[in-house]
PDB file of C-alpha atoms in Angstrom:
ATOM      1  CA  ASN F 151      24.323  43.005 -31.083  1.00  0.00           C
ATOM      2  CA  ASP F 152      28.235  42.059 -29.167  1.00  0.00           C
ATOM      3  CA  ALA F 153      26.598  42.028 -25.771  1.00  0.00           C
ATOM      4  CA  TYR F 154      24.217  39.321 -26.918  1.00  0.00           C
ATOM      5  CA  GLN F 155      27.156  38.118 -28.453  1.00  0.00           C
ATOM      6  CA  ASN F 156      28.365  37.734 -25.539  1.00  0.00           C
ATOM      7  CA  PHE F 157      26.090  35.985 -24.048  1.00  0.00           C
ATOM      8  CA  TYR F 158      25.839  33.162 -26.421  1.00  0.00           C
ATOM      9  CA  ASP F 159      29.444  32.315 -26.123  1.00  0.00           C
ATOM     10  CA  LYS F 160      30.192  32.757 -22.314  1.00  0.00           C
ATOM     11  CA  ASP F 161      30.925  29.049 -20.764  1.00  0.00           C
ATOM     12  CA  TRP F 162      27.965  28.965 -18.432  1.00  0.00           C
ATOM     13  CA  THR F 163      29.276  25.084 -18.433  1.00  0.00           C
ATOM     14  CA  PRO F 164      30.623  26.101 -13.988  1.00  0.00           C
ATOM     15  CA  TYR F 165      27.608  27.950 -12.834  1.00  0.00           C
ATOM     16  CA  LEU F 166      25.331  25.178 -14.218  1.00  0.00           C
ATOM     17  CA  LYS F 167      27.632  23.103 -12.059  1.00  0.00           C
ATOM     18  CA  HIS F 168      27.164  24.689  -8.812  1.00  0.00           C
ATOM     19  CA  ASP F 169      23.325  24.713  -9.771  1.00  0.00           C
ATOM     20  CA  VAL F 170      23.408  21.062 -10.089  1.00  0.00           C
ATOM     21  CA  GLU F 171      25.439  20.741  -7.415  1.00  0.00           C
ATOM     22  CA  GLU F 172      23.353  22.678  -5.258  1.00  0.00           C
ATOM     23  CA  ALA F 173      20.375  21.109  -5.933  1.00  0.00           C
ATOM     24  CA  ASN F 174      22.009  17.869  -5.217  1.00  0.00           C
ATOM     25  CA  ASN F 175      22.602  19.559  -1.089  1.00  0.00           C
ATOM     26  CA  PHE F 176      18.925  20.432  -1.310  1.00  0.00           C
ATOM     27  CA  ILE F 177      18.405  17.316  -1.634  1.00  0.00           C
ATOM     28  CA  GLU F 178      20.655  15.437   0.850  1.00  0.00           C
ATOM     29  CA  SER F 179      19.014  17.976   3.194  1.00  0.00           C
ATOM     30  CA  SER F 180      15.798  17.945   2.665  1.00  0.00           C
ATOM     31  CA  GLU F 181      16.366  13.440   3.928  1.00  0.00           C
ATOM     32  CA  LEU F 182      18.431  14.341   5.954  1.00  0.00           C
ATOM     33  CA  VAL F 183      15.383  16.513   7.780  1.00  0.00           C
ATOM     34  CA  ALA F 184      13.060  13.365   7.002  1.00  0.00           C
ATOM     35  CA  VAL F 185      15.511  10.711   7.866  1.00  0.00           C
ATOM     36  CA  LYS F 186      15.396  12.794  11.443  1.00  0.00           C
ATOM     37  CA  ARG F 187      11.793  12.928  11.645  1.00  0.00           C
ATOM     38  CA  LEU F 188      11.040   9.709  11.301  1.00  0.00           C
ATOM     39  CA  TRP F 189      13.800   8.603  14.005  1.00  0.00           C
ATOM     40  CA  ASP F 190      12.117  11.518  16.307  1.00  0.00           C
ATOM     41  CA  TRP F 191       8.788   9.976  15.541  1.00  0.00           C
ATOM     42  CA  ALA F 192      10.419   6.798  15.979  1.00  0.00           C
ATOM     43  CA  ASP F 193      11.967   7.559  19.952  1.00  0.00           C
ATOM     44  CA  GLU F 194       8.326   9.344  20.312  1.00  0.00           C
ATOM     45  CA  HIS F 195       6.996   6.118  20.161  1.00  0.00           C
ATOM     46  CA  ASN F 196       8.887   3.489  21.698  1.00  0.00           C
ATOM     47  CA  ILE F 197       9.365   1.979  18.342  1.00  0.00           C
ATOM     48  CA  SER F 198      12.902   0.083  18.458  1.00  0.00           C
ATOM     49  CA  LYS F 199      15.870   0.088  16.248  1.00  0.00           C
ATOM     50  CA  ASP F 200      15.882  -3.211  15.315  1.00  0.00           C
ATOM     51  CA  ILE F 201      11.998  -2.128  13.718  1.00  0.00           C
ATOM     52  CA  ILE F 202      13.475   1.666  12.760  1.00  0.00           C
ATOM     53  CA  PRO F 203      16.760   1.387  12.544  1.00  0.00           C
ATOM     54  CA  ARG F 204      19.214   4.463  13.871  1.00  0.00           C
ATOM     55  CA  ASP F 205      21.508   4.699  11.405  1.00  0.00           C
ATOM     56  CA  LYS F 206      20.753   6.377   7.719  1.00  0.00           C
ATOM     57  CA  ASP F 207      21.721   3.419   5.247  1.00  0.00           C
ATOM     58  CA  GLY F 208      20.123   1.070   7.405  1.00  0.00           C
ATOM     59  CA  LEU F 209      17.189   2.735   7.338  1.00  0.00           C
ATOM     60  CA  LEU F 210      17.564   3.865   3.619  1.00  0.00           C
ATOM     61  CA  ASN F 211      17.389   0.613   2.699  1.00  0.00           C
ATOM     62  CA  LEU F 212      15.140  -0.871   4.850  1.00  0.00           C
ATOM     63  CA  GLU F 213      13.031  -3.360   2.145  1.00  0.00           C
ATOM     64  CA  LYS F 214      11.598  -5.292   5.111  1.00  0.00           C
ATOM     65  CA  LEU F 215       9.255  -2.957   7.472  1.00  0.00           C
ATOM     66  CA  SER F 216       7.296  -4.762  10.402  1.00  0.00           C
ATOM     67  CA  PHE F 217       5.284  -3.021  13.536  1.00  0.00           C
ATOM     68  CA  MET F 218       5.340  -6.186  14.792  1.00  0.00           C
ATOM     69  CA  ASP F 219       6.155  -6.875  18.732  1.00  0.00           C
ATOM     70  CA  ILE F 220       6.515  -9.987  20.099  1.00  0.00           C
ATOM     71  CA  GLU F 221       9.039  -9.088  22.748  1.00  0.00           C
ATOM     72  CA  GLY F 222       7.962  -5.620  24.206  1.00  0.00           C
ATOM     73  CA  PRO F 223       5.527  -4.247  26.313  1.00  0.00           C
ATOM     74  CA  LEU F 224       2.656  -2.858  24.068  1.00  0.00           C
ATOM     75  CA  ASN F 225       1.416   0.092  26.031  1.00  0.00           C
ATOM     76  CA  GLU F 226      -0.096   2.936  23.451  1.00  0.00           C
ATOM     77  CA  ARG F 227      -0.436   1.483  19.330  1.00  0.00           C
ATOM     78  CA  PHE F 228       0.543   4.863  16.859  1.00  0.00           C
ATOM     79  CA  SER F 229      -2.968   5.743  14.880  1.00  0.00           C
ATOM     80  CA  LEU F 230      -0.849   7.706  12.255  1.00  0.00           C
ATOM     81  CA  LEU F 231       2.245   6.868  10.059  1.00  0.00           C
ATOM     82  CA  PRO F 232       4.147   9.781   8.840  1.00  0.00           C
ATOM     83  CA  LYS F 233       4.554  11.540   6.026  1.00  0.00           C
ATOM     84  CA  GLU F 234       8.534  10.292   5.532  1.00  0.00           C
ATOM     85  CA  ILE F 235       7.807   7.238   5.656  1.00  0.00           C
ATOM     86  CA  SER F 236       7.785   8.162   1.285  1.00  0.00           C
ATOM     87  CA  ILE F 237      11.742   8.030   2.121  1.00  0.00           C
ATOM     88  CA  LEU F 238      11.740   4.389   2.070  1.00  0.00           C
ATOM     89  CA  ARG F 239      11.623   3.736  -0.949  1.00  0.00           C
ATOM     90  CA  LYS F 240      13.355   0.476  -1.037  1.00  0.00           C
ATOM     91  CA  LEU F 241      11.062  -1.021   1.037  1.00  0.00           C
ATOM     92  CA  LYS F 242       9.618  -3.846  -0.427  1.00  0.00           C
ATOM     93  CA  PHE F 243       7.262  -5.476   2.504  1.00  0.00           C
ATOM     94  CA  LEU F 244       4.864  -3.584   4.687  1.00  0.00           C
ATOM     95  CA  GLU F 245       3.392  -5.591   7.114  1.00  0.00           C
ATOM     96  CA  LEU F 246       0.978  -3.027   9.356  1.00  0.00           C
ATOM     97  CA  GLY F 247      -1.420  -6.139  10.643  1.00  0.00           C
ATOM     98  CA  SER F 248      -1.829  -9.206  11.289  1.00  0.00           C
ATOM     99  CA  ALA F 249      -4.619 -11.945  11.061  1.00  0.00           C
ATOM    100  CA  ILE F 250      -3.034 -14.042  13.265  1.00  0.00           C
ATOM    101  CA  TYR F 251      -1.336 -12.143  15.703  1.00  0.00           C
ATOM    102  CA  PRO F 252      -3.201  -9.009  16.516  1.00  0.00           C
ATOM    103  CA  GLU F 253      -2.007  -8.615  19.850  1.00  0.00           C
ATOM    104  CA  TYR F 254       1.305  -7.911  18.579  1.00  0.00           C
ATOM    105  CA  VAL F 255       1.248  -5.213  16.528  1.00  0.00           C
ATOM    106  CA  LEU F 256       1.988  -1.579  17.659  1.00  0.00           C
ATOM    107  CA  ASN F 257      -0.304   0.148  15.214  1.00  0.00           C
ATOM    108  CA  ARG F 258      -4.488   0.926  15.562  1.00  0.00           C
ATOM    109  CA  LEU F 259      -4.340   3.416  11.837  1.00  0.00           C
ATOM    110  CA  SER F 260      -6.925   5.198  11.104  1.00  0.00           C
ATOM    111  CA  GLU F 261      -5.917   6.107   8.344  1.00  0.00           C
ATOM    112  CA  LEU F 262      -3.002   6.009   5.605  1.00  0.00           C
ATOM    113  CA  PRO F 263      -1.099   8.898   4.418  1.00  0.00           C
ATOM    114  CA  GLU F 264      -0.613  10.030   0.806  1.00  0.00           C
ATOM    115  CA  ALA F 265       2.707   9.088   0.837  1.00  0.00           C
ATOM    116  CA  ILE F 266       2.522   4.954   1.292  1.00  0.00           C
ATOM    117  CA  GLY F 267       1.859   5.863  -2.764  1.00  0.00           C
ATOM    118  CA  GLU F 268       5.884   6.642  -3.238  1.00  0.00           C
ATOM    119  CA  LEU F 269       7.129   3.865  -2.471  1.00  0.00           C
ATOM    120  CA  SER F 270       6.634   1.833  -5.374  1.00  0.00           C
ATOM    121  CA  GLU F 271       8.832  -1.098  -4.939  1.00  0.00           C
ATOM    122  CA  LEU F 272       6.130  -2.095  -2.735  1.00  0.00           C
ATOM    123  CA  THR F 273       5.542  -6.020  -3.051  1.00  0.00           C
ATOM    124  CA  HIS F 274       2.991  -6.839  -0.284  1.00  0.00           C
ATOM    125  CA  ILE F 275       1.141  -4.260   2.176  1.00  0.00           C
ATOM    126  CA  HIS F 276      -0.657  -6.450   5.375  1.00  0.00           C
ATOM    127  CA  LEU F 277      -3.074  -3.718   7.367  1.00  0.00           C
ATOM    128  CA  GLN F 278      -5.334  -6.712   8.400  1.00  0.00           C
ATOM    129  CA  GLN F 279      -7.303  -6.567  11.697  1.00  0.00           C
ATOM    130  CA  SER F 280      -5.359  -4.579  14.215  1.00  0.00           C
ATOM    131  CA  ASN F 281      -6.809  -1.189  12.603  1.00  0.00           C
ATOM    132  CA  ASN F 282      -9.946   0.550  11.739  1.00  0.00           C
ATOM    133  CA  LEU F 283      -9.531   2.224   7.825  1.00  0.00           C
ATOM    134  CA  SER F 284     -12.691   3.595   6.960  1.00  0.00           C
ATOM    135  CA  GLU F 285     -10.921   4.937   3.676  1.00  0.00           C
ATOM    136  CA  LEU F 286      -8.389   3.822   0.633  1.00  0.00           C
ATOM    137  CA  PRO F 287      -6.830   6.330  -0.284  1.00  0.00           C
ATOM    138  CA  ALA F 288      -6.577   6.621  -4.141  1.00  0.00           C
ATOM    139  CA  CYS F 289      -2.617   6.950  -4.197  1.00  0.00           C
ATOM    140  CA  ILE F 290      -2.405   3.187  -3.551  1.00  0.00           C
ATOM    141  CA  GLY F 291      -3.338   2.618  -7.283  1.00  0.00           C
ATOM    142  CA  ASN F 292       0.614   4.066  -7.841  1.00  0.00           C
ATOM    143  CA  LEU F 293       1.580   0.928  -6.543  1.00  0.00           C
ATOM    144  CA  SER F 294       2.839  -0.892 -10.048  1.00  0.00           C
ATOM    145  CA  LYS F 295       4.733  -3.504  -8.260  1.00  0.00           C
ATOM    146  CA  LEU F 296       1.854  -4.346  -5.249  1.00  0.00           C
ATOM    147  CA  ILE F 297       1.293  -8.462  -4.567  1.00  0.00           C
ATOM    148  CA  VAL F 298       0.062  -8.792  -2.168  1.00  0.00           C
ATOM    149  CA  LEU F 299      -2.711  -6.394  -0.523  1.00  0.00           C
ATOM    150  CA  LYS F 300      -4.654  -7.906   3.097  1.00  0.00           C
ATOM    151  CA  LEU F 301      -7.101  -5.066   4.177  1.00  0.00           C
ATOM    152  CA  GLY F 302      -9.514  -7.818   6.133  1.00  0.00           C
ATOM    153  CA  GLY F 303     -10.849  -7.037   9.556  1.00  0.00           C
ATOM    154  CA  ASN F 304     -11.220  -2.257   8.956  1.00  0.00           C
ATOM    155  CA  ASN F 305     -14.015  -0.547   8.677  1.00  0.00           C
ATOM    156  CA  LEU F 306     -14.330   0.336   4.428  1.00  0.00           C
ATOM    157  CA  SER F 307     -16.964   0.923   2.778  1.00  0.00           C
ATOM    158  CA  ARG F 308     -15.116   1.418  -0.446  1.00  0.00           C
ATOM    159  CA  LEU F 309     -12.996   0.702  -2.522  1.00  0.00           C
ATOM    160  CA  PRO F 310     -11.626   3.274  -4.692  1.00  0.00           C
ATOM    161  CA  LYS F 311     -11.742   2.692  -8.253  1.00  0.00           C
ATOM    162  CA  GLU F 312      -7.223   2.931  -8.562  1.00  0.00           C
ATOM    163  CA  ILE F 313      -7.607  -0.471  -7.142  1.00  0.00           C
ATOM    164  CA  GLY F 314      -7.731  -1.601 -10.453  1.00  0.00           C
ATOM    165  CA  ASN F 315      -5.047  -0.158 -11.731  1.00  0.00           C
ATOM    166  CA  LEU F 316      -2.462  -3.026  -9.535  1.00  0.00           C
ATOM    167  CA  GLU F 317      -2.163  -5.815 -12.300  1.00  0.00           C
ATOM    168  CA  LYS F 318      -0.320  -7.649 -10.875  1.00  0.00           C
ATOM    169  CA  LEU F 319      -1.767  -7.794  -7.518  1.00  0.00           C
ATOM    170  CA  GLU F 320      -2.352 -12.088  -7.110  1.00  0.00           C
ATOM    171  CA  VAL F 321      -4.125 -11.203  -3.776  1.00  0.00           C
ATOM    172  CA  LEU F 322      -6.604  -9.240  -2.059  1.00  0.00           C
ATOM    173  CA  THR F 323      -8.456  -9.999   1.032  1.00  0.00           C
ATOM    174  CA  ILE F 324     -10.910  -7.569   2.465  1.00  0.00           C
ATOM    175  CA  TRP F 325     -12.998  -9.605   4.745  1.00  0.00           C
ATOM    176  CA  ARG F 326     -15.174  -8.420   7.605  1.00  0.00           C
ATOM    177  CA  ASN F 327     -15.073  -4.387   6.350  1.00  0.00           C
ATOM    178  CA  GLN F 328     -18.165  -2.437   5.514  1.00  0.00           C
ATOM    179  CA  LEU F 329     -18.257  -2.593   1.745  1.00  0.00           C
ATOM    180  CA  VAL F 330     -21.954  -1.890   0.144  1.00  0.00           C
ATOM    181  CA  GLU F 331     -19.946  -2.388  -3.248  1.00  0.00           C
ATOM    182  CA  ILE F 332     -17.086  -3.475  -5.383  1.00  0.00           C
ATOM    183  CA  PRO F 333     -16.049  -1.201  -8.059  1.00  0.00           C
ATOM    184  CA  LYS F 334     -16.507  -2.651 -11.268  1.00  0.00           C
ATOM    185  CA  GLU F 335     -12.256  -1.753 -12.379  1.00  0.00           C
ATOM    186  CA  ILE F 336     -11.279  -5.359  -9.975  1.00  0.00           C
ATOM    187  CA  GLY F 337     -11.834  -6.415 -13.998  1.00  0.00           C
ATOM    188  CA  PHE F 338      -8.497  -5.076 -14.260  1.00  0.00           C
ATOM    189  CA  LEU F 339      -7.042  -7.468 -11.352  1.00  0.00           C
ATOM    190  CA  LYS F 340      -6.833 -10.482 -14.205  1.00  0.00           C
ATOM    191  CA  ASN F 341      -4.266 -12.116 -12.035  1.00  0.00           C
ATOM    192  CA  LEU F 342      -5.737 -12.359  -9.300  1.00  0.00           C
ATOM    193  CA  LYS F 343      -5.155 -15.937  -7.444  1.00  0.00           C
ATOM    194  CA  GLY F 344      -6.703 -15.067  -4.173  1.00  0.00           C
ATOM    195  CA  LEU F 345      -9.890 -12.998  -3.899  1.00  0.00           C
ATOM    196  CA  ASP F 346     -11.817 -11.992   0.145  1.00  0.00           C
ATOM    197  CA  LEU F 347     -15.286 -11.005   0.142  1.00  0.00           C
ATOM    198  CA  THR F 348     -16.906 -11.580   2.691  1.00  0.00           C
ATOM    199  CA  LYS F 349     -18.801 -11.174   6.028  1.00  0.00           C
ATOM    200  CA  ASN F 350     -18.462  -7.787   4.061  1.00  0.00           C
ATOM    201  CA  ASN F 351     -22.946  -6.004   3.369  1.00  0.00           C
ATOM    202  CA  LEU F 352     -22.836  -6.934  -0.241  1.00  0.00           C
ATOM    203  CA  THR F 353     -25.422  -7.209  -2.654  1.00  0.00           C
ATOM    204  CA  LYS F 354     -24.519  -8.002  -5.644  1.00  0.00           C
ATOM    205  CA  LEU F 355     -21.348  -7.922  -8.061  1.00  0.00           C
ATOM    206  CA  PRO F 356     -19.990  -5.800 -10.550  1.00  0.00           C
ATOM    207  CA  ASN F 357     -20.061  -7.461 -13.434  1.00  0.00           C
ATOM    208  CA  GLU F 358     -16.340  -7.510 -14.481  1.00  0.00           C
ATOM    209  CA  ILE F 359     -15.308  -9.354 -11.842  1.00  0.00           C
ATOM    210  CA  THR F 360     -15.897 -12.455 -14.654  1.00  0.00           C
ATOM    211  CA  ASN F 361     -12.967 -10.953 -15.981  1.00  0.00           C
ATOM    212  CA  LEU F 362     -11.014 -12.692 -12.984  1.00  0.00           C
ATOM    213  CA  THR F 363     -10.368 -16.054 -14.622  1.00  0.00           C
ATOM    214  CA  GLU F 364      -7.487 -17.461 -12.186  1.00  0.00           C
ATOM    215  CA  LEU F 365      -8.953 -17.253  -9.228  1.00  0.00           C
ATOM    216  CA  LYS F 366      -7.934 -20.057  -7.614  1.00  0.00           C
ATOM    217  CA  ILE F 367      -9.938 -18.954  -4.009  1.00  0.00           C
ATOM    218  CA  PHE F 368     -12.371 -17.699  -3.884  1.00  0.00           C
ATOM    219  CA  GLY F 369     -14.276 -16.993  -0.937  1.00  0.00           C
ATOM    220  CA  TYR F 370     -18.236 -13.964  -1.132  1.00  0.00           C
ATOM    221  CA  ASP F 371     -21.659 -14.941   0.826  1.00  0.00           C
ATOM    222  CA  ASP F 372     -23.173 -16.551  -0.788  1.00  0.00           C
ATOM    223  CA  ASP F 373     -26.511 -15.963   1.174  1.00  0.00           C
ATOM    224  CA  LYS F 374     -27.254 -12.444   0.527  1.00  0.00           C
ATOM    225  CA  VAL F 375     -24.989 -11.586  -3.267  1.00  0.00           C
ATOM    226  CA  GLN F 376     -27.711 -12.186  -5.750  1.00  0.00           C
ATOM    227  CA  LEU F 377     -25.272 -13.462  -8.463  1.00  0.00           C
ATOM    228  CA  SER F 378     -26.535 -11.963 -12.212  1.00  0.00           C
ATOM    229  CA  GLU F 379     -26.881 -15.295 -14.915  1.00  0.00           C
ATOM    230  CA  GLU F 380     -23.146 -14.874 -16.361  1.00  0.00           C
ATOM    231  CA  GLN F 381     -21.552 -14.216 -12.583  1.00  0.00           C
ATOM    232  CA  LYS F 382     -23.245 -17.981 -11.777  1.00  0.00           C
ATOM    233  CA  LYS F 383     -21.958 -19.481 -15.008  1.00  0.00           C
ATOM    234  CA  TRP F 384     -18.482 -18.065 -13.843  1.00  0.00           C
ATOM    235  CA  VAL F 385     -18.749 -19.585 -11.063  1.00  0.00           C
ATOM    236  CA  THR F 386     -19.067 -22.496 -12.200  1.00  0.00           C
ATOM    237  CA  MET F 387     -16.321 -21.923 -14.467  1.00  0.00           C
ATOM    238  CA  LEU F 388     -14.244 -21.116 -11.197  1.00  0.00           C
ATOM    239  CA  LYS F 389     -15.165 -24.436 -10.008  1.00  0.00           C
ATOM    240  CA  ASN F 390     -14.418 -27.016 -13.044  1.00  0.00           C
ATOM    241  CA  ASN F 391     -10.683 -25.140 -12.981  1.00  0.00           C
ATOM    242  CA  GLY F 392     -10.471 -26.654  -9.553  1.00  0.00           C
ATOM    243  CA  CYS F 393     -10.744 -22.532  -7.231  1.00  0.00           C
ATOM    244  CA  ASP F 394     -11.872 -23.352  -3.936  1.00  0.00           C
ATOM    245  CA  ILE F 395     -15.302 -20.950  -3.792  1.00  0.00           C
ATOM    246  CA  PHE F 396     -15.787 -20.758  -0.090  1.00  0.00           C
ATOM    247  CA  SER F 397     -18.396 -18.541   2.454  1.00  0.00           C
ATOM    248  CA  PHE F 398     -19.384 -17.758   5.917  1.00  0.00           C
ATOM    249  CA  ALA F 399     -22.134 -17.298   5.841  1.00  0.00           C
TER     250      ALA F 399
END
């Protein structure tokens, strides 16, 4: 009994403090390793310090990351983002594509890392024109602050249902992909103002799309997509509310 009493009476504070310090040191050490790996990756692909800062504070406080270089010569474009991109926890704007200047984009991505879902402060992602994505990872649904998602000019055949988690999304462009269907969860994106589905392989749209009543710009292939009666009424309502509806048929 005395042994048990001594155990419970013992002041464990110094030990707990030591454990917390060790945990913090481990986290800091892991972060430094990730920073170094990200710098090594940037060096390997000749990415300038103006894009990936080579000082720790500048890197970890980065809010805008654009992989475009209108000055430097483009040799071989990188096809994969390193998982260490996840350390950029303050990042709000990520540009990995351009519909206007695709020749200046430094990447040609074939996939997105799961780590992209850890960038919880992101509000804008540009992936259009300069990539060859065939799949969008489900972790994209973790980016609850996302406002703009541009995916045009890729090779996507489907969208993950988790895209319905992006309730703050206002702009979604998916033109010129290989989409054959749109998930019904798109109906949760009630703040959408712009939606471009043109130049895909769609023949129908989910009924839930009629929940998108705030659209100001809507593009779809009206020569291929067969609208239901409810969807026709919805399109008429959008037009009456001033929505610009277009097609490239």
